[in-house]
Amino acid sequence: MRPLLCVLVLGVALACGQTVPASPAPAGARDLPTVAQEVLSAIQNVKNHTSTLLKELDRKDPDRQAVQAGLAEALAQAKQIKKLIEELDAFYSSMPEAQQSALRRSWSVGMILNGCMEAAQDSLAEPSADVWSEVRSGLECARRRADQLEEVLSPFRRTR
């Protein structure tokens, strides 16, 4: 019953597009600009991985092992993005309103990004005559969500 309750609460939070602000960052924690830059770098890494994988899928006979390895790396980066967004939440109360809004929106886009990457990996694991098309669909979805997440988190970009 408890896991079901957790899922329902998470679903409501995602449906509302809001997060509950965390307590202030503990002493010794990294600062907001550093964490924000790491999130944006991780998003760029996912975009790079998906582009490389899509190029591999354009080949007549894609290398299954290369695709599996690339998917594993891209999925690890997508999960890292989720963790970094959670870390950003620790700074919620000290953020300007534009960043707070961006952080709230980033939760759902980050979850969808993870889902797209997992779908691509699951498609590769299943025996199917159309496996490459299914993997491509997951990767294209992930690429779109990474682009969207980068746009959503634009208030966190450093100005030079």
Coordinates of C-alpha atoms in Angstrom, one line a residue:
M1 CA 0.0 0.0 0.0
R2 CA 2.8 2.4 0.8
P3 CA 4.5 2.2 -2.6
L4 CA 1.1 2.9 -4.2
L5 CA 0.6 5.9 -2.0
C6 CA 4.1 7.2 -3.0
V7 CA 3.3 6.7 -6.7
L8 CA 0.0 8.6 -6.3
V9 CA 1.7 11.5 -4.5
L10 CA 4.4 11.7 -7.2
G11 CA 1.8 11.6 -9.9
V12 CA -0.1 14.4 -8.3
A13 CA 3.1 16.5 -7.9
L14 CA 4.0 15.9 -11.6
A15 CA 0.5 16.7 -12.7
C16 CA 0.6 20.0 -10.9
G17 CA 4.0 20.7 -12.3
Q18 CA 5.4 21.7 -9.0
T19 CA 7.8 20.4 -6.4
V20 CA 7.9 20.9 -2.7
P21 CA 10.8 23.2 -1.9
A22 CA 13.5 21.4 0.0
S23 CA 15.1 22.8 3.1
P24 CA 18.1 25.2 2.6
A25 CA 21.3 23.7 1.4
P26 CA 23.4 22.2 4.2
A27 CA 26.7 23.8 5.1
G28 CA 29.5 22.6 2.8
A29 CA 27.1 21.9 -0.1
R30 CA 28.0 23.0 -3.6
D31 CA 26.7 26.3 -4.8
L32 CA 23.8 26.9 -7.2
P33 CA 25.8 28.1 -10.2
T34 CA 28.0 25.0 -10.0
V35 CA 25.1 22.5 -9.8
A36 CA 23.2 24.4 -12.6
Q37 CA 26.2 24.3 -14.8
E38 CA 26.6 20.5 -14.2
V39 CA 22.9 20.0 -15.2
L40 CA 23.4 21.9 -18.4
S41 CA 26.6 20.0 -19.2
A42 CA 24.9 16.6 -18.5
I43 CA 22.1 17.7 -20.9
Q44 CA 24.6 18.5 -23.6
N45 CA 26.2 15.0 -23.0
V46 CA 22.8 13.4 -23.5
K47 CA 22.4 15.4 -26.7
N48 CA 25.8 14.3 -27.9
H49 CA 25.2 10.6 -27.1
T50 CA 21.8 10.6 -28.8
S51 CA 23.3 12.3 -31.9
T52 CA 26.1 9.7 -32.1
L53 CA 23.6 6.9 -31.6
L54 CA 21.3 8.2 -34.3
K55 CA 24.2 8.4 -36.7
E56 CA 25.0 4.8 -35.9
L57 CA 21.4 3.8 -36.6
D58 CA 21.7 5.5 -40.0
R59 CA 24.2 2.9 -41.0
K60 CA 23.0 0.0 -43.1
D61 CA 24.0 -2.5 -40.4
P62 CA 24.2 -0.8 -37.0
D63 CA 26.7 -2.2 -34.5
R64 CA 24.5 -3.7 -31.8
Q65 CA 27.2 -3.6 -29.1
A66 CA 28.1 0.0 -29.9
V67 CA 24.4 1.0 -29.7
Q68 CA 24.1 -0.9 -26.3
A69 CA 27.2 0.8 -24.9
G70 CA 26.1 4.2 -26.1
L71 CA 22.6 3.7 -24.7
A72 CA 24.0 2.7 -21.4
E73 CA 26.1 5.9 -21.2
A74 CA 23.2 8.1 -22.3
L75 CA 20.9 6.5 -19.8
A76 CA 23.4 7.0 -17.0
Q77 CA 23.6 10.7 -18.0
A78 CA 19.8 11.0 -18.1
K79 CA 19.7 9.6 -14.5
Q80 CA 22.5 12.0 -13.5
I81 CA 20.4 14.8 -14.8
K82 CA 17.5 13.7 -12.5
K83 CA 19.9 13.6 -9.5
L84 CA 21.2 17.0 -10.3
I85 CA 17.7 18.5 -10.6
E86 CA 17.1 17.0 -7.1
E87 CA 20.2 18.7 -5.9
L88 CA 19.1 22.0 -7.4
D89 CA 15.9 21.7 -5.4
A90 CA 18.0 22.3 -2.2
F91 CA 18.4 25.9 -3.4
Y92 CA 14.8 26.5 -4.3
S93 CA 14.0 29.0 -1.6
S94 CA 17.0 31.2 -2.6
M95 CA 16.3 31.2 -6.3
P96 CA 14.7 34.0 -8.3
E97 CA 11.2 33.3 -9.4
A98 CA 12.2 32.5 -13.0
Q99 CA 14.6 29.8 -11.8
Q100 CA 12.0 28.4 -9.4
S101 CA 9.5 28.1 -12.3
A102 CA 12.1 26.5 -14.5
L103 CA 13.0 24.0 -11.8
R104 CA 9.4 23.0 -11.3
R105 CA 9.0 22.5 -15.1
S106 CA 12.2 20.6 -15.3
W107 CA 11.0 17.8 -13.1
S108 CA 8.4 16.5 -15.6
V109 CA 10.6 17.0 -18.6
G110 CA 13.5 15.2 -16.9
M111 CA 11.2 12.3 -16.0
I112 CA 10.1 12.0 -19.7
L113 CA 13.7 12.2 -20.8
N114 CA 14.5 9.2 -18.6
G115 CA 11.5 7.3 -19.9
C116 CA 12.5 7.9 -23.5
M117 CA 16.0 6.6 -22.8
E118 CA 14.7 3.5 -20.9
A119 CA 12.2 2.8 -23.8
A120 CA 15.1 2.9 -26.3
Q121 CA 17.1 0.5 -24.1
D122 CA 14.2 -1.8 -23.6
S123 CA 13.5 -1.9 -27.3
L124 CA 17.0 -3.0 -28.0
A125 CA 16.7 -5.8 -25.5
E126 CA 13.5 -7.2 -27.1
P127 CA 13.7 -9.5 -30.1
S128 CA 11.9 -7.6 -32.9
A129 CA 12.1 -7.4 -36.6
D130 CA 11.8 -3.6 -36.3
V131 CA 14.2 -3.2 -33.4
W132 CA 16.2 -0.3 -34.9
S133 CA 13.1 1.7 -35.7
E134 CA 11.9 1.3 -32.1
V135 CA 15.3 2.3 -30.7
R136 CA 15.4 5.3 -33.1
S137 CA 12.0 6.4 -31.8
G138 CA 13.2 6.3 -28.2
L139 CA 16.4 8.2 -29.1
E140 CA 14.5 10.8 -31.1
C141 CA 12.1 11.3 -28.1
A142 CA 15.1 11.6 -25.8
R143 CA 16.8 14.2 -28.1
R144 CA 13.6 16.3 -28.2
R145 CA 13.2 16.1 -24.4
A146 CA 16.9 17.0 -23.9
D147 CA 16.4 20.1 -26.2
Q148 CA 13.3 21.0 -24.3
L149 CA 15.0 20.5 -20.9
E150 CA 17.9 22.8 -22.0
E151 CA 15.3 25.4 -23.0
V152 CA 13.4 25.1 -19.8
L153 CA 16.5 25.5 -17.7
S154 CA 17.7 28.5 -19.7
P155 CA 17.3 30.8 -16.6
F156 CA 20.2 28.9 -15.0
R157 CA 22.7 29.7 -17.8
R158 CA 25.6 31.8 -16.7
T159 CA 25.8 35.2 -18.2
R160 CA 29.2 36.2 -19.3

